[in-house]
PDB file of C-alpha atoms in Angstrom:
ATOM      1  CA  UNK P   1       9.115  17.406  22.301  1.00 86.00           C
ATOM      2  CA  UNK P   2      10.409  16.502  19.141  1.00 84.00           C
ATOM      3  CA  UNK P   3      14.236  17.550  19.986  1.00 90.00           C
ATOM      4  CA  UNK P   4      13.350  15.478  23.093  1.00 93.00           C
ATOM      5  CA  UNK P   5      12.715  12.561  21.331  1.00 90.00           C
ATOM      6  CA  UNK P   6      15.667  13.035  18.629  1.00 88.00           C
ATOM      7  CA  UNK P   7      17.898  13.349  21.338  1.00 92.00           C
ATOM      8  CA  UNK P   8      16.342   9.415  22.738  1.00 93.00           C
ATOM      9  CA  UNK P   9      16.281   8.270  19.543  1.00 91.00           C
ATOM     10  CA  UNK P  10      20.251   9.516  19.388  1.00 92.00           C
ATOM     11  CA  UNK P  11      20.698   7.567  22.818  1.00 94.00           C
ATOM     12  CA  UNK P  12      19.048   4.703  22.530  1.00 93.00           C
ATOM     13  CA  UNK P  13      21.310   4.122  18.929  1.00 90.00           C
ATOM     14  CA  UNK P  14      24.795   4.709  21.055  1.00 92.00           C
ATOM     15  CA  UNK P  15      23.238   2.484  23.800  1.00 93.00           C
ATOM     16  CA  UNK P  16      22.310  -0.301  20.866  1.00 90.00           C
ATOM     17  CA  UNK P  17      25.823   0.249  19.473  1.00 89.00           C
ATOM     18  CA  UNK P  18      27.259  -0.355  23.346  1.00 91.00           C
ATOM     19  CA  UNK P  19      25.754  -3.694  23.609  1.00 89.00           C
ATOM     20  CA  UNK P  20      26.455  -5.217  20.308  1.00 88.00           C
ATOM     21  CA  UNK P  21      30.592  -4.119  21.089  1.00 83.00           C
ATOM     22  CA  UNK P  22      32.420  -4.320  17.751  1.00 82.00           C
ATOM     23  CA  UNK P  23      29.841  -5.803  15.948  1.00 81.00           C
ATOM     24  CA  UNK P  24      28.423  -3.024  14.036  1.00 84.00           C
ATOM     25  CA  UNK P  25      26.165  -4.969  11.526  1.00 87.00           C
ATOM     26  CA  UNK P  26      24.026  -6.301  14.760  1.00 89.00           C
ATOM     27  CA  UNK P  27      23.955  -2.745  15.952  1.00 89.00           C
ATOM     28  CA  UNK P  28      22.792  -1.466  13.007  1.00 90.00           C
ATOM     29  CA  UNK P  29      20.001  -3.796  11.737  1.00 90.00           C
ATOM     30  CA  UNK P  30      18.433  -3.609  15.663  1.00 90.00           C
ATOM     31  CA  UNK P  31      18.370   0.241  15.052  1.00 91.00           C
ATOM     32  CA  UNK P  32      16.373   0.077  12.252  1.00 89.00           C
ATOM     33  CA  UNK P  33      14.517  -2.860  13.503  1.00 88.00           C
ATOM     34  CA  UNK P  34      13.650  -0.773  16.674  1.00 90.00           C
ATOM     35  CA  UNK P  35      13.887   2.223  15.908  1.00 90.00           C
ATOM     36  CA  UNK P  36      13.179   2.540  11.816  1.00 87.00           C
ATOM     37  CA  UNK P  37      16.721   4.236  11.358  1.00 87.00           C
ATOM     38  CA  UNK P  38      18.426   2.715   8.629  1.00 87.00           C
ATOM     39  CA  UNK P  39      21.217   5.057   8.469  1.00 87.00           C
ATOM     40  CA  UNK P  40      23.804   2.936  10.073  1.00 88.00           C
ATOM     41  CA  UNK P  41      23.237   0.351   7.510  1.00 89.00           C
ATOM     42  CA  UNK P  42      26.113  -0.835   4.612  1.00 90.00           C
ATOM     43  CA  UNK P  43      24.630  -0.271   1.263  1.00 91.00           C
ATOM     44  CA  UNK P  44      25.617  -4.116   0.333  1.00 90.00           C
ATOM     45  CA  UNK P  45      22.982  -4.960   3.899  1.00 88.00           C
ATOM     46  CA  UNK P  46      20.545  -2.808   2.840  1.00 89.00           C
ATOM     47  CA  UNK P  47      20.882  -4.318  -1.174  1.00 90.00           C
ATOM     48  CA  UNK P  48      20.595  -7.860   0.205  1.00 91.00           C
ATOM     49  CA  UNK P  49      16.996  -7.215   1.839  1.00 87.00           C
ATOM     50  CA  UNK P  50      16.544  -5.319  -0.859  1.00 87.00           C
ATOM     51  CA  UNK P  51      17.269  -7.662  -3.376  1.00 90.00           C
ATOM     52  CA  UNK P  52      15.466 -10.629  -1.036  1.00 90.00           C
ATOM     53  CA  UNK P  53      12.138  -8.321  -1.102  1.00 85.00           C
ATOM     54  CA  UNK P  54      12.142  -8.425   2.426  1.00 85.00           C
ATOM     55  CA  UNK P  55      13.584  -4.307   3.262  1.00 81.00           C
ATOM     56  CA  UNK P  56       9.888  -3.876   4.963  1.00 79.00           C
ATOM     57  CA  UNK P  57      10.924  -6.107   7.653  1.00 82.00           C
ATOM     58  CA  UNK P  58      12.963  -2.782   8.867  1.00 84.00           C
ATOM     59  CA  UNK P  59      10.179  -0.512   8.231  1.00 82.00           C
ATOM     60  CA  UNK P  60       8.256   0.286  11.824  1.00 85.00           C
ATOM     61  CA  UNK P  61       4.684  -0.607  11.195  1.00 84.00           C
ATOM     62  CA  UNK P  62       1.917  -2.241  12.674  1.00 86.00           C
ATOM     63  CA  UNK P  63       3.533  -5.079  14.157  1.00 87.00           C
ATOM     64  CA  UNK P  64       5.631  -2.187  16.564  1.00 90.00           C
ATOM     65  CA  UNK P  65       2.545  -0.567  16.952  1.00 92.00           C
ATOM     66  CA  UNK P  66       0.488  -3.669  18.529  1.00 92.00           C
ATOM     67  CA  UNK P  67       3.372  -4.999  20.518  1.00 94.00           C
ATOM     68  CA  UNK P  68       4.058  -1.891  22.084  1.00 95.00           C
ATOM     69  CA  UNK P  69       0.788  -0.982  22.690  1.00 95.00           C
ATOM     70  CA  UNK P  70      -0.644  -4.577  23.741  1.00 95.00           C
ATOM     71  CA  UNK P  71       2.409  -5.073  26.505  1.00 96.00           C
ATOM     72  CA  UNK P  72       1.469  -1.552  27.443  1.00 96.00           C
ATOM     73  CA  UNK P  73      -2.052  -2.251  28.064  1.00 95.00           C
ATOM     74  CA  UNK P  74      -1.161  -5.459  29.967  1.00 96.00           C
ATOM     75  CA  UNK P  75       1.168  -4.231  31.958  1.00 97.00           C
ATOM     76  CA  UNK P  76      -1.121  -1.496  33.466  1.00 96.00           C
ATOM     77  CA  UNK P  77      -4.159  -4.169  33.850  1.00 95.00           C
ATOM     78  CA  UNK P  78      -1.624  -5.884  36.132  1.00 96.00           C
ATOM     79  CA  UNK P  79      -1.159  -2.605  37.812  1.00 96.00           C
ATOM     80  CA  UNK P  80      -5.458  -2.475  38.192  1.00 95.00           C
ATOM     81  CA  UNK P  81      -5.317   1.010  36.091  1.00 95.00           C
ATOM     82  CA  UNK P  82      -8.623   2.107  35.093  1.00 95.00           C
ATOM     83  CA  UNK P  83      -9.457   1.106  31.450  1.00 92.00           C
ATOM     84  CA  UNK P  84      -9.922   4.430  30.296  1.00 92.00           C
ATOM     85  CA  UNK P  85      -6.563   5.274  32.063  1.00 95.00           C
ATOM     86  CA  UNK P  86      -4.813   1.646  30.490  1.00 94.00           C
ATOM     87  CA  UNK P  87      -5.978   3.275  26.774  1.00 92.00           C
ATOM     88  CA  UNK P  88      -4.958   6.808  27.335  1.00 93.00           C
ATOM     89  CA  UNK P  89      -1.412   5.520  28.730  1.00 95.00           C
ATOM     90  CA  UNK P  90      -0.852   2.942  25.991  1.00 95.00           C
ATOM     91  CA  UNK P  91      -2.298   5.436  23.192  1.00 93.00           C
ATOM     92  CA  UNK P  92       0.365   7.720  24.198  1.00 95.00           C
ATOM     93  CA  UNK P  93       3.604   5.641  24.452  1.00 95.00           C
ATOM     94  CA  UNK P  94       2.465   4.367  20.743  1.00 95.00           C
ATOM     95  CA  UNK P  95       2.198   7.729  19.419  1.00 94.00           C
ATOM     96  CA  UNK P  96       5.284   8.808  21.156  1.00 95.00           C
ATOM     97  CA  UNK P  97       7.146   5.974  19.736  1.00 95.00           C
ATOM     98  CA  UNK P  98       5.789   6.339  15.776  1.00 94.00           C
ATOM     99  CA  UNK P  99       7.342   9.789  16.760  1.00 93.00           C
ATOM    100  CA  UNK P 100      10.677   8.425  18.051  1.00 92.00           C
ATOM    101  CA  UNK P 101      10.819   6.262  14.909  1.00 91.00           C
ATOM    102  CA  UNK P 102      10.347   9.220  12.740  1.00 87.00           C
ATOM    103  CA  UNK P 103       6.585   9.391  12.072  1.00 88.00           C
ATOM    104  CA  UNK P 104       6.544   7.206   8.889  1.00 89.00           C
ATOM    105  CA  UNK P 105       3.392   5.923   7.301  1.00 92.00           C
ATOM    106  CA  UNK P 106       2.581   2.651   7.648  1.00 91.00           C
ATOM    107  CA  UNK P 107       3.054   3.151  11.745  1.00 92.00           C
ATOM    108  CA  UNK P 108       1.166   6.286  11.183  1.00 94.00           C
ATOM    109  CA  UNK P 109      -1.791   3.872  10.014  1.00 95.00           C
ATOM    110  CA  UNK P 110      -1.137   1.514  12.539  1.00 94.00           C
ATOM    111  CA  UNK P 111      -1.214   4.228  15.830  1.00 95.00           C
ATOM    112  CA  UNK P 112      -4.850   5.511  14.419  1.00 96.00           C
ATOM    113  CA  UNK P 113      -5.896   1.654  13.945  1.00 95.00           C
ATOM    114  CA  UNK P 114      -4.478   1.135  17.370  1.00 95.00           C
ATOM    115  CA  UNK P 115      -6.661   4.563  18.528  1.00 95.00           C
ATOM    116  CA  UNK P 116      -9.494   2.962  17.339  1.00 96.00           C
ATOM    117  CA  UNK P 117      -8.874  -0.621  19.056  1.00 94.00           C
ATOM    118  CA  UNK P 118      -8.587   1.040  22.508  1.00 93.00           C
ATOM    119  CA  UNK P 119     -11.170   3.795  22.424  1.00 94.00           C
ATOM    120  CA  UNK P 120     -14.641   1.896  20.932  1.00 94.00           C
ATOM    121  CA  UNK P 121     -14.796  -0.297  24.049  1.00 91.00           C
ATOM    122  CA  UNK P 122     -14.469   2.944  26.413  1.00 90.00           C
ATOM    123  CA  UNK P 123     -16.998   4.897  24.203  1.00 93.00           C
ATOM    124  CA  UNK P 124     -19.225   1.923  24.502  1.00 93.00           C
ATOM    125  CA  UNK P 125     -18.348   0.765  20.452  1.00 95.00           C
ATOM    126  CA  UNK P 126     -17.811  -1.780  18.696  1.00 96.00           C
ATOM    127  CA  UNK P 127     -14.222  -2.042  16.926  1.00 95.00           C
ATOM    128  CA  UNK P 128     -14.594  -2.087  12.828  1.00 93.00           C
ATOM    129  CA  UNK P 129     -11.266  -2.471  11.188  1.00 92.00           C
ATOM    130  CA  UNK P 130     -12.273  -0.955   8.005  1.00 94.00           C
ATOM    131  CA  UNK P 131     -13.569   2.097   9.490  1.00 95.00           C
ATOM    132  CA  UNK P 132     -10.998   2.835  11.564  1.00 96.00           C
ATOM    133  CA  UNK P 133      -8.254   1.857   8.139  1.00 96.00           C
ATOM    134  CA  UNK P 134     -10.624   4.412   6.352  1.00 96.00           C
ATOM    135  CA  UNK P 135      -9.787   6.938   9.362  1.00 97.00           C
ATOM    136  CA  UNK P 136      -6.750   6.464   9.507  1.00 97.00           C
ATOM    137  CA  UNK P 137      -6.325   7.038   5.730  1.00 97.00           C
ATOM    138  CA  UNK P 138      -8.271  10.317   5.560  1.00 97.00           C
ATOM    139  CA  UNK P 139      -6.501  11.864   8.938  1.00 97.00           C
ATOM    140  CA  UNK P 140      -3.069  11.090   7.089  1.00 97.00           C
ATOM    141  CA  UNK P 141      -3.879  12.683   3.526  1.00 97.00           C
ATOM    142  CA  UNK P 142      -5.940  15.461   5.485  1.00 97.00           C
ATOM    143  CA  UNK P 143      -2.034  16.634   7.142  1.00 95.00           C
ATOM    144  CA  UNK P 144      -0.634  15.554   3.206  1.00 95.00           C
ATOM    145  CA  UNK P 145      -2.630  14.524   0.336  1.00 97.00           C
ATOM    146  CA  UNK P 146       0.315  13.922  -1.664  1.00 96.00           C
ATOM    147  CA  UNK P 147       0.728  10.561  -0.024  1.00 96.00           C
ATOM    148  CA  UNK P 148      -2.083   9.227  -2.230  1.00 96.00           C
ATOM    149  CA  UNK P 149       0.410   8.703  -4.777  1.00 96.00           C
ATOM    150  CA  UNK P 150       3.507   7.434  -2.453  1.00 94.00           C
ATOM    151  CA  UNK P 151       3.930   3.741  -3.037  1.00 90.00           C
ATOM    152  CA  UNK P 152       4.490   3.413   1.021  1.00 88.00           C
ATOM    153  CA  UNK P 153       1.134   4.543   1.669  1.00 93.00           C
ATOM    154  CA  UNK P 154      -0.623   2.573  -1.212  1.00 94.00           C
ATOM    155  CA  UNK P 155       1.355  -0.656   0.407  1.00 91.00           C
ATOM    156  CA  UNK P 156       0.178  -0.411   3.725  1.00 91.00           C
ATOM    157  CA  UNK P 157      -3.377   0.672   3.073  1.00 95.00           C
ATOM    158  CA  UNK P 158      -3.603  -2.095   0.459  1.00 94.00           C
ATOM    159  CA  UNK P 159      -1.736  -4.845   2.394  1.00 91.00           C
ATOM    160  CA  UNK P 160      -4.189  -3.844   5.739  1.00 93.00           C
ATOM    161  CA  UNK P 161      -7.650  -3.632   3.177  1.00 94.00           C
ATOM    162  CA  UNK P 162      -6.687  -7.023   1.441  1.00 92.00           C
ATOM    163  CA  UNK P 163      -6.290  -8.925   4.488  1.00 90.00           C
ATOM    164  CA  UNK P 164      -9.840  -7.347   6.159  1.00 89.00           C
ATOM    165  CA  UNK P 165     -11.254  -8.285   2.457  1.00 88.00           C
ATOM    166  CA  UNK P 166      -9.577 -11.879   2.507  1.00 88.00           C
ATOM    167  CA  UNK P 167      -9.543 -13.020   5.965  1.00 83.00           C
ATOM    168  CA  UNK P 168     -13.400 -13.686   6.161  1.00 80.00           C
ATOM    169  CA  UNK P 169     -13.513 -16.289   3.220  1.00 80.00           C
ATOM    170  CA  UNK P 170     -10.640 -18.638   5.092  1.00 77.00           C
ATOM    171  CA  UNK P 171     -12.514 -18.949   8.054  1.00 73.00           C
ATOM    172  CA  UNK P 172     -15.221 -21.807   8.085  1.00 64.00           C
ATOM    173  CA  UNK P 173     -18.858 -21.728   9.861  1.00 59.00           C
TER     174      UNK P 173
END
């Protein structure tokens, strides 16, 4: 499965690189927009977004991860799909695509978060975005606990807890 996917994710860059014709820069930034494969980026690019604080834009994360999975789960309520069925499917393609993209961590976060979303409703649950951050969390340092200490993982975890800790106080009863 994995070769499989390489072998996409090798596609899908030559098929990026088609469209954009000579205009490699475009071709480039859309792979690692896409795809999280910042390879085919010029060092000055990568310095400016860098430099701008803005190089997480190309990181895969949980904006991917809902819009993938939310036009997934839409599409197949068009197509009457079962709910259970509209989860599974959508649960899949996002976990095949954090693969695609290379598995990193902040989309890891997001496909368990995403889990979670889709599967309380069909287990008759309520959805609890801290619990299912705090799952997320200890399924990722159960495979590697050494991502305690990577600044990637503290980022994401700590971006994801501050807005469940903030977003209650800005909203007015």
């Amino acid at each position: 499965l994995r070769q499989s996917l390489l072998t996409l994710r090798e596609s899908l860059t030559l098929r990026l690189q088609q469209l954009c014709g000579p205009d490699t820069k475009t071709a480039a930034l859309l792979t690692a927009l896409l795809l999280g494969d910042k390879t085919l980026l010029e060092e000055d690019t990568k310095k400016q977004y860098q430099d701008g604080g803005i190089l997480h834009i190309l990181t895969v994360s949980g904006l991917h991860v809902s819009l993938l999975g939310g036009t997934v789960i839409l599409l197949t309520k068009k197509m009457y799909l079962p709910p259970w069925l509209r989860g599974l499917t959508a649960f899949l393609l996002v976990l095949l695509y954090w693969q695609l993209c290379g598995g990193g961590i902040s989309a890891g976060r997001a496909v368990v978060m995403f889990l979670c979303l889709t599967a309380a409703p069909l287990l008759g649950r309520t959805y609890d975005s801290l619990s299912a951050l705090s799952l997320a969390g200890i399924l990722l340092l159960c495979h590697s606990p050494s991502l305690l200490f990577q600044s990637n993982f503290q980022l994401s975890f700590g971006a994801v807890l501050g807005i469940h800790l903030v977003c209650p106080s800005l909203t007015t009863d």
